[in-house]
């Protein structure tokens, strides 16, 4: 316990945000797709949805009461808002903020011209050229943490880089948060699958950063998805409330496939997403004014014949560009996009779709793009080679963001991109060296994980 | 001859440009990378190059005299211009113009918000999944003409889609122009490899369109490359003069690899390209005021280790975006980009690079993008599967250009993009039906080709 306190003191002393290197800032203009009139029309449509149709918060009386107390019209689980009410509630959210990493050199800034990239999030499967597609394990999880840690263009570890299905459902968050804290020292996202798992995630960062520090500094985020159309389920709102109450962060992202979970017309999709994300942001502020939150969007399209999601389509590009303008009008950090694809391997289709998806996210002025490395198969799997190929593109995207400057470096050419990527990730893992950690802190983390695991039986669903 | 005259009269009667379908127009804003100050600085740098460094016109006394008579300072083969002179000479070039196709429904508009796509140009090699990489033949040439003709998203046939190396160097232009005129009825580019070959190309379009019509309507273009840095060779200027004198079109494109043929800094590359292209445009106007001309650019980067060209890099994207702004300030139709790649097959690298290259060309507001389908191996080969995959993306690009509209269609998903593409091009060629042609015109074309071929011995270099 002594060494823990020592580190905590050291960490508290180093609270000044480190200046973000210039290479992680956008120096080129954001692309403005829509004019003022179109934007006002979209905002108006969102206000109409919130005032006339309303949004459902399922099984979360606490959240419902917060909105009720704030003056919203709550009817069972359906909430309606006067025009402009939700927008006004969003106003206390900070426009820019620092997220603190275990290594202060890896602190990041959200908002403004800052661009933060991170790897894929949420895949049950992993794949590589040698072993093929299989369920993810905690070893894979650690591998992707290590690869991300070693990639200079990925400043954020994302969160559930893959599902470690060899660990019990109710315990895997402990191993995941431990891996984030032990095998990297970059910022990351914690568990959102249950409020008690979000609490465990918080407990673990408190061990590392110290309770006082965590009370006043952002060190962990929850990745909150909206159950579109116009529904939040209580798993998400409870996790959101847990992080916000602890003055920690949330990234709120409606996931909308055009035609599946929304009307098919693009303006309607965008207005719906805008309404949904504002409600989530408002909830963070009702829980705790000033809690850091990111305005997210995950808008894609689907094949109307098969019902499968499609990525990198012009329709999703246009939606991304439009919603980024709405986020800028709210003045909040914006998350979107990534190297997205429906393809199962890092083949021609994968890279075409990924590139088509990433370019508009970059030009839209996104501040936070996770799903930027490794994503395959509509998110069902994360690929080792894809990770390396995407990560190289992330470097290219930062060169694009720099704008017109003198430049003598070029990327290495090659004939077999996947094969080179295979060699690369294996070499990276072989070269990996864990960042230093105070042995006492590590011991305390391991002790916490062990005790928590021992306290309940494994659950596998 | 009777039927020829008949067709000529029919054609002359149908001179009204057909309204361009809305789907081929850009409805989204062009992306403005640079501000006014930066643009003025680039223009100033170009003027400095033209006034202080000058540009060489090799072995073309006719062109040198035209510039001398116009008031330029000619010193041997080096020409210098007072500041603003070249720009002023460009002013008589038309800002928008119609190019007439054999089928008036396929007429296209250059300039403004019009976007014209065409296939790859200039590859000695062709490749497909079954037969692999090999020298192009006249059969391949015809196949790509047919595939382009059948692709709705390609409105322009480009020109030398591949080099038919089984035909003598000094005769292959005859077979190529015949193929353009016989197997398609869309607009195309003629020979530029020698002035007499340009004359032959003109003679052949006169057979089809009629001499009077060709005198007053654009029906053929020369693709003129600048021998950067700051040199035009007489093959190019003589071809340029031939087309301009006939009131036909030219597309002037500096081909610059950053670091190889120019100083490595991007602003210097852009200023050089701007200076070079303006001189070519000015020459067209000195030959014939009002001759239709396209402001082209082909700016890419190279691997400074291997010296090989690289495509889809952020540096070339930024250069494309910047030079498009310079072209808009001149008010001329702009050509750039395409689905470019250094990869030898339509693999992951190919589609990543192609997509990265095409997106900025589209957002830059390009009016004419050939090299949009089939390009592989830095232009050394054209691929059948790549052609089909790119052509599909061309359709996606037009959907992007439409902006936010109601849309229910989605592209077909699939696991094996190259394999699907193989099936597709073979089916297209099987389904191909030649457009109708007046038998007398066809006979006259074939007769012209036969007589020309018989009049000289084959040359193979």
XYZ file of C-alpha atoms in Angstrom, chain A:
461
model
C 0.000 0.000 0.000
C 2.923 2.306 0.593
C 4.111 2.256 -3.005
C 0.554 2.813 -4.180
C 0.284 5.985 -2.167
C 3.656 7.070 -3.481
C 2.608 6.710 -7.093
C -0.689 8.364 -6.413
C 1.179 11.376 -5.085
C 3.488 11.415 -8.062
C 0.576 11.239 -10.436
C -1.305 14.000 -8.640
C 1.714 16.222 -8.936
C 1.790 15.797 -12.705
C -1.711 17.040 -13.449
C -0.811 19.660 -16.029
C -2.009 18.563 -19.401
C 0.928 17.922 -21.636
C 0.790 19.980 -24.803
C -0.601 17.831 -27.610
C 1.955 17.413 -30.399
C 1.075 19.432 -33.472
C 0.987 16.298 -35.587
C -2.279 15.234 -33.897
C -4.118 18.410 -34.812
C -6.198 19.176 -37.854
C -4.685 22.011 -39.853
C -6.984 21.668 -42.861
C -10.515 23.064 -42.961
C -13.449 20.832 -42.094
C -15.552 20.137 -45.165
C -18.896 21.859 -44.904
C -21.352 19.840 -46.938
C -24.523 21.670 -45.967
C -25.461 25.316 -45.887
C -27.049 27.144 -42.964
C -30.577 26.624 -44.210
C -30.182 22.853 -44.482
C -28.603 22.657 -41.035
C -31.400 24.646 -39.437
C -33.893 22.348 -41.112
C -32.169 19.271 -39.666
C -32.052 20.794 -36.185
C -35.692 21.693 -36.500
C -36.549 18.138 -37.475
C -34.652 16.847 -34.424
C -36.572 19.230 -32.181
C -39.804 18.005 -33.716
C -38.841 14.395 -32.963
C -38.035 15.278 -29.347
C -41.178 17.328 -28.806
C -43.736 15.289 -30.767
C -42.474 11.713 -30.963
C -40.323 11.616 -27.863
C -37.625 9.191 -26.800
C -37.918 6.091 -24.626
C -35.699 5.354 -21.611
C -36.344 1.724 -20.740
C -36.172 0.443 -17.160
C -34.291 3.384 -15.736
C -36.524 5.289 -13.291
C -33.509 7.236 -12.014
C -32.838 8.710 -15.439
C -36.550 9.292 -16.042
C -36.754 11.229 -12.788
C -33.744 13.327 -13.685
C -35.448 14.384 -16.895
C -38.771 14.899 -15.128
C -37.159 17.105 -12.500
C -35.507 19.073 -15.293
C -38.934 19.867 -16.725
C -39.397 17.274 -19.444
C -42.760 15.591 -20.014
C -42.419 12.010 -18.845
C -45.200 9.608 -19.798
C -44.336 6.122 -18.563
C -40.945 5.550 -20.173
C -41.473 8.054 -22.952
C -39.995 11.507 -22.606
C -40.938 14.544 -24.619
C -39.172 17.864 -24.484
C -40.130 21.422 -25.249
C -38.306 22.689 -28.319
C -34.812 23.796 -27.403
C -34.879 22.157 -23.951
C -32.483 19.283 -24.677
C -30.136 21.573 -26.530
C -30.077 23.923 -23.542
C -29.319 20.991 -21.222
C -26.282 20.146 -23.383
C -24.777 23.566 -22.874
C -22.942 22.726 -19.652
C -20.900 20.003 -21.361
C -17.286 21.121 -21.812
C -16.294 22.062 -25.366
C -12.728 20.837 -24.932
C -11.178 18.733 -22.212
C -8.090 16.712 -21.373
C -8.154 12.978 -20.863
C -5.361 11.810 -18.587
C -3.326 8.715 -19.325
C -1.243 6.648 -16.923
C 1.724 8.142 -18.743
C 1.180 11.917 -18.829
C 2.960 12.065 -22.185
C -0.022 10.157 -23.556
C -2.646 12.566 -22.297
C -5.024 13.613 -25.060
C -7.191 16.628 -25.742
C -10.785 16.204 -26.903
C -12.417 18.877 -29.031
C -11.184 21.803 -31.066
C -8.773 20.798 -33.795
C -7.553 17.684 -31.982
C -7.858 14.337 -33.737
C -7.577 11.162 -31.636
C -7.524 7.735 -33.290
C -8.057 4.372 -31.636
C -8.482 0.701 -32.636
C -11.642 -1.329 -33.216
C -14.129 -1.938 -30.398
C -16.465 -4.805 -29.670
C -15.675 -7.756 -31.941
C -16.446 -11.278 -30.668
C -14.136 -12.753 -33.320
C -10.497 -12.231 -34.230
C -8.747 -13.282 -37.407
C -5.248 -13.509 -38.844
C -3.689 -14.929 -41.980
C -2.194 -17.969 -40.261
C -4.887 -19.070 -37.822
C -7.980 -17.750 -39.556
C -11.174 -16.607 -37.885
C -11.916 -17.685 -34.323
C -13.467 -16.394 -31.094
C -11.400 -13.750 -29.351
C -9.521 -14.624 -26.178
C -7.910 -12.596 -23.430
C -4.596 -13.270 -25.140
C -5.893 -11.654 -28.318
C -7.224 -8.805 -26.242
C -3.797 -8.247 -24.696
C -2.176 -8.497 -28.112
C -4.319 -5.716 -29.526
C -3.647 -3.598 -26.441
C 0.062 -4.114 -27.019
C -0.129 -3.384 -30.748
C -2.091 -0.211 -30.070
C 0.363 0.837 -27.392
C 3.191 0.449 -29.928
C 1.446 2.366 -32.708
C 2.256 6.062 -32.526
C -0.790 7.024 -34.640
C -3.203 5.456 -32.176
C -3.351 7.756 -29.174
C -6.287 6.014 -27.532
C -6.629 2.324 -26.670
C -10.357 2.227 -27.402
C -12.016 -0.263 -25.007
C -13.264 -3.770 -25.763
C -10.829 -4.285 -28.641
C -12.194 -7.805 -28.830
C -14.415 -9.879 -26.568
C -12.263 -12.259 -24.501
C -14.783 -15.065 -24.658
C -12.555 -17.429 -22.679
C -13.271 -15.349 -19.580
C -16.668 -15.416 -17.887
C -19.033 -12.684 -19.094
C -19.399 -11.232 -15.617
C -15.636 -11.150 -14.993
C -13.993 -10.337 -18.276
C -14.242 -6.577 -17.700
C -11.746 -7.005 -14.843
C -9.187 -8.641 -17.085
C -9.815 -6.100 -19.829
C -9.391 -3.040 -17.628
C -6.329 -4.631 -16.048
C -4.842 -5.228 -19.509
C -5.467 -1.612 -20.463
C -3.775 -0.399 -17.313
C -0.917 -2.873 -17.334
C 0.031 -3.384 -20.976
C -0.396 0.187 -22.096
C -0.302 3.635 -20.579
C -2.563 5.375 -23.060
C -6.183 6.479 -22.388
C -8.958 3.900 -22.697
C -12.634 3.109 -22.216
C -14.083 0.979 -19.401
C -16.917 -1.486 -19.140
C -20.491 -0.473 -19.955
C -22.206 -3.854 -19.899
C -23.541 -3.376 -16.364
C -23.372 -0.547 -13.820
C -21.411 -2.703 -11.359
C -18.838 -3.409 -14.062
C -18.541 0.316 -14.718
C -18.043 0.676 -10.926
C -15.295 -1.973 -11.007
C -13.642 -0.109 -13.880
C -13.738 3.054 -11.808
C -12.345 1.266 -8.755
C -9.402 0.066 -10.804
C -8.497 3.458 -12.217
C -8.768 4.839 -8.694
C -6.127 2.331 -7.621
C -3.824 3.550 -10.372
C -4.530 7.283 -10.450
C -5.645 7.821 -6.869
C -9.156 8.674 -5.698
C -8.560 12.397 -5.447
C -7.131 12.574 -8.908
C -10.002 10.633 -10.471
C -12.530 12.890 -8.752
C -11.259 15.878 -10.748
C -9.671 14.452 -13.867
C -10.980 12.431 -16.773
C -9.180 9.060 -16.907
C -11.831 6.636 -18.239
C -14.834 6.729 -20.549
C -17.912 4.692 -21.253
C -18.874 3.931 -24.840
C -22.641 4.430 -24.859
C -24.701 3.217 -27.807
C -28.230 4.310 -28.415
C -30.741 1.568 -29.098
C -32.046 3.395 -32.162
C -34.652 4.388 -33.134
C -35.269 6.734 -30.228
C -34.661 4.243 -27.399
C -32.048 4.060 -24.663
C -31.957 0.842 -22.701
C -31.072 0.824 -19.033
C -27.762 -1.009 -19.453
C -26.488 1.976 -21.371
C -28.092 4.731 -19.293
C -26.971 3.109 -16.047
C -23.386 2.871 -17.265
C -23.588 6.435 -18.529
C -24.839 7.625 -15.134
C -22.110 5.688 -13.345
C -19.316 7.324 -15.307
C -20.878 10.788 -15.264
C -21.521 10.617 -11.501
C -17.828 9.890 -11.031
C -17.017 12.924 -13.196
C -15.709 10.567 -15.832
C -16.427 10.537 -19.553
C -18.990 9.167 -21.962
C -19.022 8.819 -25.703
C -22.636 8.789 -26.907
C -23.203 7.198 -30.299
C -26.449 6.365 -32.013
C -25.824 3.369 -34.264
C -28.121 3.785 -37.221
C -28.279 1.728 -40.388
C -30.205 3.709 -42.948
C -33.427 1.880 -43.659
C -33.236 -0.594 -40.778
C -33.560 1.460 -37.615
C -34.775 4.704 -39.098
C -36.688 6.043 -42.035
C -34.578 5.525 -45.126
C -34.210 9.149 -46.166
C -30.890 10.560 -45.155
C -32.078 13.870 -43.708
C -34.446 11.949 -41.418
C -31.628 9.613 -40.312
C -29.399 12.533 -39.457
C -32.085 14.395 -37.541
C -32.905 11.232 -35.583
C -29.269 10.665 -34.665
C -28.933 14.281 -33.606
C -31.994 14.023 -31.354
C -30.796 10.751 -29.820
C -27.268 11.874 -29.071
C -28.434 15.154 -27.530
C -30.630 13.252 -25.066
C -27.642 11.186 -23.941
C -25.486 14.261 -23.572
C -28.255 15.980 -21.632
C -28.469 13.000 -19.270
C -24.741 13.214 -18.490
C -25.219 16.857 -17.584
C -28.249 16.153 -15.395
C -26.190 13.589 -13.511
C -23.292 15.960 -13.179
C -22.975 19.367 -14.784
C -19.705 19.657 -16.669
C -19.123 15.911 -16.998
C -16.988 15.384 -20.108
C -18.891 13.869 -23.010
C -18.308 13.256 -26.704
C -20.975 13.718 -29.382
C -20.775 10.468 -31.350
C -22.370 9.102 -34.455
C -22.241 5.787 -36.204
C -24.340 6.112 -39.292
C -24.166 3.526 -41.979
C -26.305 1.974 -44.638
C -27.670 -1.454 -45.346
C -28.154 -3.638 -48.342
C -31.914 -3.515 -48.730
C -31.842 -6.949 -50.376
C -29.919 -8.813 -47.664
C -30.407 -6.486 -44.704
C -26.647 -6.565 -44.111
C -24.882 -3.372 -43.102
C -22.724 -1.732 -45.764
C -19.754 0.545 -45.145
C -17.932 3.220 -47.049
C -21.007 4.039 -49.088
C -21.502 7.586 -50.328
C -24.718 7.760 -48.319
C -22.884 7.137 -45.039
C -20.169 9.609 -46.069
C -22.759 12.301 -46.658
C -24.478 11.539 -43.363
C -21.163 11.718 -41.512
C -20.309 15.048 -43.102
C -23.716 16.473 -42.263
C -23.879 15.327 -38.646
C -20.377 16.629 -37.993
C -21.689 20.073 -38.819
C -24.502 19.618 -36.301
C -21.995 18.594 -33.630
C -19.867 21.652 -34.346
C -22.928 23.856 -33.909
C -23.325 22.348 -30.441
C -19.614 22.977 -29.944
C -18.877 19.481 -28.626
C -16.076 17.034 -29.444
C -17.219 14.800 -32.293
C -16.702 11.067 -32.711
C -17.459 9.171 -35.901
C -16.259 6.724 -38.513
C -13.173 4.618 -38.751
C -11.739 2.049 -41.125
C -15.040 0.227 -41.511
C -15.886 -2.656 -43.794
C -18.199 -5.604 -44.222
C -15.392 -7.739 -45.617
C -14.090 -10.743 -43.635
C -10.404 -10.267 -44.470
C -8.128 -7.371 -45.276
C -8.773 -7.750 -48.996
C -9.579 -5.357 -51.825
C -13.144 -4.825 -50.666
C -12.003 -4.204 -47.090
C -9.507 -1.540 -48.009
C -11.793 0.147 -50.517
C -14.651 0.376 -48.019
C -12.374 1.319 -45.139
C -10.755 4.094 -47.133
C -14.109 5.371 -48.321
C -15.328 5.404 -44.713
C -12.231 7.008 -43.197
C -11.784 9.878 -45.624
C -15.072 11.654 -44.860
C -14.562 11.148 -41.107
C -11.227 12.928 -41.384
C -12.574 15.710 -43.610
C -15.669 16.048 -41.438
C -13.404 17.311 -38.669
C -13.943 14.377 -36.297
C -12.077 14.681 -33.001
C -12.228 11.039 -31.996
C -12.195 8.109 -34.391
C -11.986 4.718 -32.784
C -12.733 1.722 -35.016
C -9.733 3.134 -36.908
C -7.647 -0.062 -36.895
C -8.531 -3.739 -37.250
C -12.280 -3.609 -37.904
C -13.624 -6.325 -40.204
C -16.877 -8.066 -41.023
C -19.179 -5.211 -39.976
C -17.511 -5.261 -36.572
C -17.932 -8.977 -35.966
C -14.186 -9.490 -36.077
C -10.915 -7.675 -35.612
C -8.001 -8.698 -37.828
C -4.296 -8.594 -37.032
C -3.214 -7.780 -40.589
C -6.064 -5.339 -41.006
C -4.928 -3.661 -37.806
C -1.436 -3.076 -39.199
C -2.679 -1.923 -42.618
C -5.183 0.456 -41.038
C -2.633 1.769 -38.580
C -0.348 2.727 -41.462
C -3.278 4.557 -43.043
C -3.858 6.358 -39.755
C -0.364 7.786 -40.200
C -1.302 8.862 -43.728
C -4.456 10.515 -42.396
C -2.382 12.585 -39.972
C -0.229 13.684 -42.921
C -3.405 14.748 -44.713
C -4.534 16.645 -41.610
C -1.276 18.582 -41.546
C -2.118 20.236 -44.849
C 0.451 21.626 -47.251
C 3.852 21.420 -45.627
C 7.352 20.420 -46.677
C 7.601 16.660 -46.533
C 10.317 14.214 -47.547
C 8.963 10.990 -46.139
C 7.044 8.431 -48.074
C 5.460 5.170 -47.097
C 7.122 1.914 -47.987
C 5.643 0.363 -51.126
C 5.118 -3.350 -51.472
C 3.443 -6.102 -53.387
C 1.762 -8.105 -50.696
C 0.209 -5.798 -48.203
C -1.456 -8.482 -46.074
C 1.713 -10.561 -45.963
C 3.804 -7.553 -44.938
C 1.198 -6.791 -42.290
C 1.461 -10.341 -40.954
C 5.213 -9.978 -40.542
C 4.741 -6.589 -38.982
C 2.306 -7.471 -36.202
C 4.283 -10.568 -35.255
C 7.440 -8.475 -35.046
C 5.653 -5.817 -33.017
C 4.419 -8.359 -30.503
C 7.915 -9.864 -30.312
C 9.390 -6.413 -29.707
C 6.736 -5.357 -27.211
C 7.936 -4.115 -23.870
C 5.369 -3.348 -21.203
C 5.355 0.192 -19.857
C 6.634 0.497 -16.279
C 4.141 0.234 -13.463
C 4.613 0.669 -9.755
C 4.810 -2.912 -8.409
C 2.567 -2.002 -5.489
C -0.070 -0.601 -7.801
C 0.122 -3.660 -9.993
C -0.228 -5.886 -6.945
C -3.236 -3.889 -5.772
C -4.863 -4.163 -9.195
C -4.274 -7.909 -9.357
C -5.579 -8.251 -5.834
C -8.732 -6.314 -6.720
C -9.300 -8.472 -9.802
C -8.744 -11.682 -7.833
C -11.065 -10.681 -5.009
C -13.788 -9.538 -7.371
C -13.540 -12.732 -9.387
C -13.700 -14.863 -6.261
C -16.751 -13.049 -4.962
C -19.144 -14.334 -7.654
C -19.639 -17.426 -9.747
C -18.775 -17.331 -13.424
C -21.604 -16.333 -15.721
C -21.311 -17.256 -19.382
C -24.203 -15.345 -20.900
